[in-house]
């Protein structure tokens, strides 16, 4: 793997401070890392070094979440059949020492999560889309409850349109941290109530517990409970809260609210288009909300705090952002955005792609209108070709005998319909439909017959009619029928037109993220090697290292994608 020179890392880290949170996004922080309401450290490891298990069914996910063994569980695909009210699928995490991670960004779980009497839990990179809120006592998108539920870290997740709420911590649960999560509503309702801490003023099992940290999260268009707490010491720091009148209009909109025996430290957050961002109506003489260095933009209602809260017993000031930096950092990083478990370790080892077992690799050709990618598993060699609409790739194929050849092409088509490619060599073109394979990591083989000339052939794989094509990986060519010998003299111009094709001068371009992981590889004609915008199209904003190579040429440089 390409390594970024160490002398550049210091520069990169300094750059990251101004653009994003200068905090290790893979390291637990806040109340989850403490024992009770003390300064005694707790090492949140989840499943630790357990061998990862990849689950593709909800039944398997539920089985491993309940058992008594430490587990590192990767969710591959959309699992669960949904729910409404208190019926349907619900993921019950009742076994301790679990790490549960969505394998890819935007991994959807069609089931709410219920954590009860389980400790040392990490949940990351998952999206839960609720059915929409109502005033009934339906399931929350996430509920953490009961004594024994403690040292829990919820990271890079999204909770939308929870029925009773988005993510509640109640009934004696303790030591919980939420980082880089989104809590939001897309549907208008009077019950868009997001995060509740403590379910009643008469909840004695919660006294001295319900200690929760929210850091680098984003509340979007929630009416209330951002959060609303009882009993706990709650730290709300470096979060973004944004209102949306089209969703909240006509309802009471309340922000951070300290209720019965709860102390809240509301520190360096950003409130935009929020009504009553600091709500004191639930204090009942025992709730405290200390407000420190927040930004209120286009907000109405109260912005003032009440009293002095508490001093967090964990270190956080070294990576806490200025309030002016919060909006950009949270918008860039919050949500189920992690590309793979490699971004936050979890004992994940990126598997090496299978060794090529066919003669030619499509991604080694000259790609125009497309890229060489490696993000979908199951390919061989360095990657595969992902076409843009109207794109093509030219691969040089050398054979000893002129004739008709069978091309055995490995392809994946995760779309909902067949896609076509025109495969041409010289004057011969075969247009073939590639069926759907059920996923972009599911590879099948298609056979196509194409006539080749003896010697070098520039074989072109092109999308048809400006449409998309399948992804193509490796292929074999096998002689089916030799060409009949033809003694008739052919005009030189025709022979030249048919076979005298010269491959353009190309460079090998590899693009790496700042951790040294390969994110894209392609062959680029010399005329386009300076077109950084074209070569980085579709990549997330950030800083990358681009390496350009050709015979006798090797150079690297940093590039910024905006």
XYZ file of C-alpha atoms in Angstrom:
562
model
C 0.000 0.000 0.000
C 1.200 3.535 -0.775
C 2.338 5.369 2.368
C 2.115 9.120 2.802
C 5.608 10.394 3.749
C 5.758 11.233 7.450
C 7.001 14.768 6.799
C 3.672 15.506 5.120
C 1.496 14.098 7.895
C 2.176 16.998 10.222
C 1.046 19.386 7.525
C -2.048 17.326 6.849
C -2.990 17.172 10.509
C -2.599 20.925 10.837
C -4.834 21.322 7.783
C -7.453 19.026 9.291
C -7.781 21.133 12.429
C -9.224 24.026 10.487
C -11.438 21.933 8.205
C -12.747 19.298 10.609
C -12.589 18.172 14.194
C -9.018 17.453 15.256
C -10.157 14.365 17.122
C -9.578 10.696 16.487
C -13.019 9.713 15.200
C -12.224 6.088 16.052
C -11.625 6.716 19.756
C -14.440 6.711 22.338
C -14.851 9.910 24.328
C -17.107 11.380 26.984
C -19.208 9.676 29.641
C -18.973 6.264 27.924
C -15.328 6.145 29.026
C -16.043 6.532 32.761
C -17.378 4.322 35.547
C -20.527 5.878 36.926
C -20.280 9.554 37.842
C -16.572 9.300 38.680
C -13.203 9.985 37.060
C -12.365 6.248 36.990
C -11.631 5.296 33.397
C -13.417 2.537 31.505
C -11.948 1.174 28.272
C -14.808 0.887 25.764
C -13.754 -1.926 23.430
C -17.012 -3.523 22.314
C -16.142 -6.907 20.847
C -12.438 -6.111 21.074
C -10.218 -8.533 19.155
C -12.917 -11.079 18.413
C -12.798 -12.416 14.855
C -15.301 -10.337 12.851
C -18.525 -11.966 11.710
C -20.306 -10.579 8.634
C -24.077 -11.029 8.796
C -26.427 -10.875 5.821
C -29.679 -11.800 7.612
C -31.526 -10.158 10.472
C -31.834 -13.530 12.228
C -28.051 -13.909 12.411
C -27.612 -10.316 13.562
C -30.109 -10.901 16.373
C -28.493 -14.201 17.360
C -25.015 -12.731 17.804
C -26.315 -9.551 19.498
C -27.940 -11.686 22.204
C -25.318 -14.329 22.895
C -22.790 -14.214 25.722
C -19.597 -14.077 23.617
C -17.679 -10.901 22.682
C -18.558 -10.141 19.064
C -17.455 -7.848 16.253
C -20.396 -7.905 13.831
C -20.462 -6.341 10.372
C -23.872 -5.709 8.797
C -23.711 -6.371 5.046
C -26.766 -5.019 3.211
C -30.179 -3.836 4.407
C -31.471 -6.074 7.210
C -34.885 -6.294 8.898
C -38.468 -6.136 7.626
C -39.532 -2.927 9.365
C -41.914 -2.185 12.231
C -44.836 -0.064 13.349
C -45.855 0.787 16.871
C -44.615 -2.148 18.932
C -44.809 -4.881 16.307
C -42.281 -5.998 13.720
C -38.532 -6.516 13.812
C -36.554 -5.086 16.746
C -32.839 -5.666 17.373
C -32.406 -6.588 21.038
C -28.829 -6.201 22.257
C -28.807 -8.082 25.547
C -25.284 -9.536 25.393
C -22.355 -7.421 26.567
C -19.079 -6.729 24.731
C -20.455 -6.185 21.218
C -19.316 -4.057 18.282
C -21.962 -3.708 15.563
C -20.978 -1.809 12.415
C -22.551 -1.130 9.054
C -20.057 -2.483 6.537
C -20.632 0.341 4.041
C -21.761 3.969 4.264
C -25.509 4.353 4.601
C -26.088 0.776 5.836
C -29.823 0.626 6.640
C -31.289 -1.340 9.537
C -35.061 -1.757 9.160
C -35.497 -2.367 12.860
C -35.161 -0.183 15.967
C -32.395 -1.024 18.444
C -33.103 -1.929 22.075
C -30.130 -2.173 24.460
C -31.053 -3.626 27.839
C -28.776 -4.784 30.682
C -25.768 -4.946 28.343
C -22.455 -3.125 28.772
C -19.383 -2.259 26.697
C -21.317 -1.776 23.449
C -20.269 0.047 20.260
C -22.816 0.737 17.490
C -21.531 2.501 14.383
C -22.299 3.447 10.758
C -26.002 2.497 10.719
C -29.101 4.340 9.449
C -32.482 3.742 11.102
C -35.436 5.320 9.308
C -38.550 5.248 11.481
C -42.151 5.112 10.223
C -42.868 8.676 11.405
C -43.734 10.016 14.831
C -47.012 9.726 16.723
C -48.292 10.426 20.230
C -48.569 6.731 21.146
C -46.017 4.848 23.222
C -44.374 3.223 20.205
C -40.786 2.003 19.933
C -38.004 4.575 19.704
C -35.455 4.180 16.920
C -32.972 3.493 19.736
C -33.706 2.791 23.383
C -30.994 2.273 26.013
C -32.573 1.315 29.329
C -32.367 -0.509 32.663
C -29.629 -0.968 35.232
C -26.642 -2.721 33.705
C -26.885 -0.849 30.394
C -23.691 1.175 30.580
C -20.469 2.177 28.802
C -22.200 2.455 25.448
C -20.841 4.375 22.458
C -23.139 5.248 19.538
C -21.062 6.666 16.676
C -21.649 7.807 13.073
C -25.283 6.694 13.046
C -28.475 8.305 11.729
C -31.877 8.223 13.421
C -34.798 9.599 11.386
C -38.539 9.934 12.066
C -38.709 7.914 15.270
C -42.263 7.121 16.333
C -42.002 7.946 20.038
C -38.468 9.323 19.788
C -35.170 8.973 17.984
C -32.742 7.855 20.699
C -33.692 7.622 24.377
C -31.608 6.771 27.479
C -33.853 5.874 30.442
C -34.522 3.819 33.588
C -31.087 3.566 35.163
C -28.896 3.294 32.075
C -25.570 5.080 32.417
C -22.330 6.229 30.782
C -23.450 6.768 27.191
C -21.777 8.800 24.431
C -23.215 9.860 21.084
C -20.697 11.147 18.510
C -21.079 12.182 14.869
C -24.740 11.124 14.751
C -27.746 12.706 13.039
C -31.103 12.944 14.819
C -33.741 14.258 12.435
C -37.252 14.402 11.068
C -38.310 14.490 7.438
C -42.069 14.280 8.025
C -44.176 16.965 9.713
C -45.837 15.960 12.993
C -46.608 17.441 16.386
C -44.670 14.585 18.048
C -41.240 14.993 16.432
C -39.527 14.538 19.816
C -35.975 13.361 19.503
C -33.785 12.510 22.522
C -35.210 11.810 25.966
C -33.022 11.144 29.009
C -35.118 9.818 31.900
C -38.739 8.923 31.245
C -40.329 10.195 34.443
C -39.783 12.535 37.390
C -40.418 9.451 39.517
C -37.626 7.185 38.351
C -35.514 6.410 41.463
C -33.372 3.848 39.634
C -31.961 6.754 37.580
C -30.659 8.847 40.488
C -26.931 9.394 40.033
C -27.068 7.775 36.579
C -28.167 8.772 33.052
C -24.789 10.449 32.428
C -24.657 11.153 28.689
C -22.315 13.022 26.330
C -23.383 14.422 22.943
C -20.454 15.636 20.838
C -20.271 16.487 17.115
C -23.923 15.510 16.456
C -26.544 17.171 14.250
C -30.198 17.658 15.205
C -32.313 18.438 12.138
C -35.900 19.739 12.259
C -36.754 18.159 15.620
C -39.556 19.832 17.585
C -38.264 19.048 21.083
C -35.883 16.925 23.200
C -32.516 18.050 21.827
C -32.051 16.617 24.444
C -34.613 16.823 27.295
C -33.226 15.249 30.476
C -33.914 14.161 34.034
C -31.469 13.047 36.771
C -28.296 12.873 34.650
C -25.207 15.008 34.191
C -25.494 15.668 30.474
C -22.754 17.232 28.353
C -23.934 18.827 25.091
C -20.775 20.052 23.354
C -19.846 20.971 19.758
C -23.203 19.983 18.249
C -25.227 21.557 15.446
C -28.974 22.169 15.828
C -30.892 23.397 12.768
C -34.588 24.163 12.472
C -36.844 23.763 9.448
C -40.109 25.702 9.532
C -41.710 23.546 6.829
C -41.522 20.594 9.244
C -41.833 22.282 12.664
C -44.317 25.070 11.825
C -47.399 25.087 14.038
C -45.797 23.112 16.889
C -44.018 24.053 20.089
C -40.296 24.019 19.337
C -38.034 23.573 22.361
C -34.281 22.988 22.370
C -31.975 21.758 25.121
C -34.061 21.254 28.238
C -32.887 20.403 31.773
C -35.651 18.784 33.817
C -35.973 17.150 37.224
C -32.558 16.826 38.966
C -30.683 17.097 35.661
C -27.589 19.205 35.100
C -26.711 20.124 31.523
C -23.464 21.690 30.314
C -24.350 23.249 26.928
C -20.994 24.217 25.471
C -19.832 25.636 22.130
C -22.804 24.477 20.085
C -24.383 26.151 17.061
C -28.148 26.818 16.919
C -29.598 27.937 13.566
C -33.271 28.821 12.960
C -34.205 27.360 16.340
C -37.036 28.501 18.616
C -36.367 28.451 22.367
C -32.901 26.899 21.919
C -32.420 26.852 25.707
C -35.723 25.848 27.345
C -36.093 26.275 31.092
C -39.766 25.384 31.512
C -39.078 21.822 32.665
C -36.556 22.717 35.406
C -39.033 22.591 38.325
C -36.473 24.250 40.547
C -34.010 21.338 40.302
C -32.849 21.412 36.682
C -29.697 23.352 35.740
C -28.501 24.336 32.261
C -25.138 26.097 32.112
C -24.702 27.796 28.717
C -21.094 28.384 27.584
C -19.898 30.104 24.374
C -22.652 28.975 21.977
C -23.665 30.595 18.681
C -27.329 31.457 18.074
C -28.209 32.430 14.501
C -31.726 33.544 13.554
C -33.090 32.071 16.772
C -36.090 33.216 18.832
C -36.879 32.619 22.471
C -34.522 32.025 25.362
C -30.755 31.651 24.900
C -29.752 32.166 28.536
C -28.671 29.472 30.950
C -29.444 28.836 34.605
C -26.869 28.095 37.298
C -23.630 26.113 37.253
C -23.710 22.510 36.073
C -20.695 20.193 36.520
C -17.100 19.728 35.398
C -16.764 16.686 33.089
C -14.407 14.085 34.624
C -12.953 13.182 31.217
C -10.537 15.051 28.956
C -12.139 16.751 25.954
C -10.807 20.303 25.752
C -7.772 19.351 23.634
C -10.022 18.456 20.698
C -13.063 20.616 21.437
C -13.721 23.002 18.549
C -14.386 26.677 18.660
C -18.093 27.286 18.148
C -17.280 28.999 14.827
C -15.794 25.711 13.522
C -18.642 23.420 14.535
C -21.078 23.838 11.641
C -18.563 22.932 8.917
C -17.073 20.011 10.867
C -20.409 18.429 11.755
C -21.880 18.816 8.269
C -18.760 17.217 6.766
C -18.521 14.233 9.128
C -21.836 13.416 10.843
C -23.929 10.448 9.798
C -23.321 6.914 8.555
C -20.519 8.050 6.262
C -17.700 5.606 7.050
C -16.580 3.809 3.890
C -15.602 0.628 5.717
C -14.590 -0.637 9.151
C -10.992 0.198 8.209
C -11.835 3.837 8.972
C -12.346 2.918 12.608
C -10.430 -0.332 12.858
C -12.813 -2.677 14.723
C -10.322 -5.469 14.013
C -11.111 -5.249 10.303
C -8.529 -6.305 7.742
C -9.181 -5.300 4.144
C -8.998 -8.560 2.143
C -6.654 -8.758 -0.807
C -8.534 -9.078 -4.101
C -8.356 -12.550 -5.662
C -5.381 -13.174 -7.930
C -6.384 -12.748 -11.579
C -7.246 -16.057 -13.207
C -7.985 -14.676 -16.660
C -5.737 -13.253 -19.343
C -6.785 -9.594 -19.338
C -7.792 -7.020 -16.731
C -10.213 -4.395 -18.048
C -8.987 -1.704 -15.635
C -5.506 -1.780 -17.241
C -6.972 -0.373 -20.462
C -7.411 3.247 -21.501
C -10.605 4.481 -19.834
C -12.578 7.379 -21.278
C -15.745 8.363 -19.452
C -15.336 6.083 -16.468
C -12.869 5.076 -13.769
C -11.043 2.113 -12.330
C -12.559 1.409 -8.924
C -11.971 -1.040 -6.102
C -14.765 -0.209 -3.641
C -17.017 -3.196 -4.461
C -15.571 -6.540 -3.425
C -15.181 -9.742 -5.411
C -13.094 -8.380 -8.282
C -9.689 -9.655 -9.400
C -6.460 -7.715 -9.826
C -6.319 -3.998 -9.032
C -9.973 -3.159 -9.634
C -12.674 -3.012 -12.273
C -14.064 -0.506 -14.771
C -17.061 1.582 -13.706
C -18.434 3.359 -16.779
C -19.961 6.792 -16.876
C -22.873 7.214 -19.241
C -21.366 7.131 -22.717
C -18.014 5.842 -21.433
C -15.644 3.238 -22.840
C -12.387 1.397 -22.217
C -9.860 0.171 -24.809
C -7.776 -2.913 -23.968
C -4.967 -4.212 -26.199
C -5.493 -7.900 -26.947
C -2.808 -9.902 -28.740
C -3.547 -13.200 -30.541
C -1.481 -15.344 -32.912
C -4.285 -16.387 -35.248
C -6.946 -14.339 -36.979
C -10.492 -15.586 -36.424
C -13.567 -15.578 -34.267
C -12.871 -15.475 -30.519
C -15.061 -16.050 -27.502
C -14.691 -13.378 -24.821
C -15.538 -14.627 -21.291
C -16.144 -11.356 -19.405
C -16.584 -11.085 -15.635
C -19.166 -8.393 -14.865
C -21.418 -7.076 -12.104
C -24.717 -5.285 -12.627
C -26.373 -4.243 -9.391
C -28.966 -2.071 -11.143
C -32.591 -3.096 -11.658
C -32.295 -3.661 -15.406
C -29.994 -5.182 -18.014
C -27.246 -2.948 -19.427
C -25.536 -3.231 -22.798
C -22.006 -2.869 -24.134
C -20.738 -2.706 -27.715
C -17.510 -4.698 -27.971
C -15.517 -3.911 -31.090
C -12.195 -4.774 -32.711
C -11.367 -3.271 -36.087
C -14.574 -3.284 -38.144
C -16.284 -6.023 -36.133
C -18.717 -5.030 -33.349
C -20.848 -7.227 -31.113
C -23.499 -5.551 -28.943
C -24.396 -7.640 -25.893
C -26.841 -7.249 -23.013
C -25.508 -7.904 -19.499
C -28.234 -9.083 -17.129
C -28.701 -7.905 -13.566
C -26.623 -9.820 -11.013
C -28.459 -8.764 -7.856
C -25.663 -6.591 -6.483
C -22.451 -4.760 -7.358
C -20.376 -7.318 -5.469
C -21.978 -10.249 -7.328
C -19.862 -11.163 -10.356
C -20.963 -13.380 -13.247
C -19.488 -14.270 -16.634
C -20.902 -13.350 -20.045
C -19.804 -14.811 -23.389
C -19.402 -12.622 -26.482
C -18.067 -13.554 -29.967
C -15.743 -11.029 -31.639
C -13.475 -11.333 -34.693
C -9.812 -10.504 -34.064
C -6.869 -10.034 -36.417
C -3.545 -11.766 -35.863
C -1.299 -9.603 -33.684
C -2.363 -6.593 -31.610
C -6.068 -5.655 -31.458
C -7.430 -2.557 -29.762
C -10.636 -3.984 -28.282
C -13.128 -1.362 -27.223
C -15.867 -1.907 -24.619
C -18.338 0.968 -24.968
C -21.685 1.844 -23.401
C -24.599 2.057 -25.820
C -26.840 5.017 -26.592
C -25.362 7.242 -23.903
C -26.529 4.844 -21.190
C -24.744 3.260 -18.245
C -23.020 -0.081 -18.542
C -22.206 -2.913 -16.172
C -18.958 -2.929 -14.225
C -16.422 -5.172 -15.976
C -13.394 -6.877 -14.465
C -11.281 -9.560 -16.150
C -11.791 -11.538 -19.351
C -10.396 -14.448 -21.377
C -10.266 -14.768 -25.165
C -10.491 -18.233 -26.752
C -10.231 -19.051 -30.466
C -13.496 -20.527 -31.733
C -12.908 -20.533 -35.482
C -9.847 -19.602 -37.526
C -10.315 -17.104 -40.342
C -10.426 -18.590 -43.867
C -7.253 -17.827 -45.739
C -8.037 -15.199 -48.350
C -5.554 -14.787 -51.190
C -7.437 -11.866 -52.686
C -5.349 -8.752 -52.448
C -6.991 -6.194 -50.178
C -6.606 -2.456 -50.678
C -3.938 -1.091 -48.406
C -6.269 1.642 -47.193
C -8.832 -0.850 -45.921
C -6.207 -2.927 -44.116
C -4.840 0.234 -42.601
C -8.285 1.354 -41.520
C -9.123 -2.002 -40.003
C -5.964 -2.898 -38.129
C -3.413 -0.102 -38.041
C -4.428 1.276 -34.663
C -1.816 2.816 -32.396
C -2.394 2.931 -28.655
C -2.218 6.458 -27.258
C 0.442 7.417 -24.716
C -1.052 6.896 -21.261
C -0.172 7.422 -17.600
C -1.153 5.250 -14.638
C -2.910 7.498 -12.100
C -3.493 6.283 -8.529
C -5.346 8.366 -5.922
C -4.973 7.689 -2.186
C -6.603 9.195 0.863
C -4.351 10.690 3.542
C -4.293 7.383 5.410
C -2.654 5.736 2.396
C -5.740 3.776 1.264
C -6.247 3.467 -2.491
C -9.530 5.093 -3.530
C -9.210 5.189 -7.326
C -6.925 3.948 -10.098
C -7.150 4.615 -13.824
C -5.171 4.877 -17.032
C -5.259 8.407 -18.416
C -4.251 9.695 -21.840
C -1.384 12.144 -21.702
C -3.663 14.946 -22.890
C -5.898 14.502 -19.822
C -3.334 13.831 -17.123
C -3.522 17.435 -15.947
C -7.333 17.424 -15.618
C -7.586 16.840 -11.861
C -11.303 17.703 -11.742
C -12.115 14.941 -14.230
C -9.947 12.343 -12.499
C -11.430 13.081 -9.050
C -15.065 13.430 -10.118
C -17.382 11.869 -7.545
C -14.860 11.677 -4.706
C -15.878 13.168 -1.318
C -14.403 16.555 -0.483
C -11.019 16.370 1.175
C -7.283 16.078 0.685
C -5.762 13.266 -1.399
C -2.400 12.102 -2.734
C -2.200 11.542 -6.509
C 0.576 9.381 -7.938
C 1.262 9.510 -11.686
C 3.464 6.846 -13.276
C 4.615 5.711 -16.701
C 7.814 4.089 -18.021
C 10.591 6.285 -16.647
C 8.116 8.604 -14.822
C 7.062 8.554 -11.162
C 5.703 11.579 -9.329
C 3.251 12.346 -6.526
C 1.432 15.442 -5.309
C -1.312 16.508 -2.915
C -4.661 17.494 -4.431
C -7.732 19.019 -2.804
C -11.248 17.984 -3.811
C -13.885 20.593 -3.021
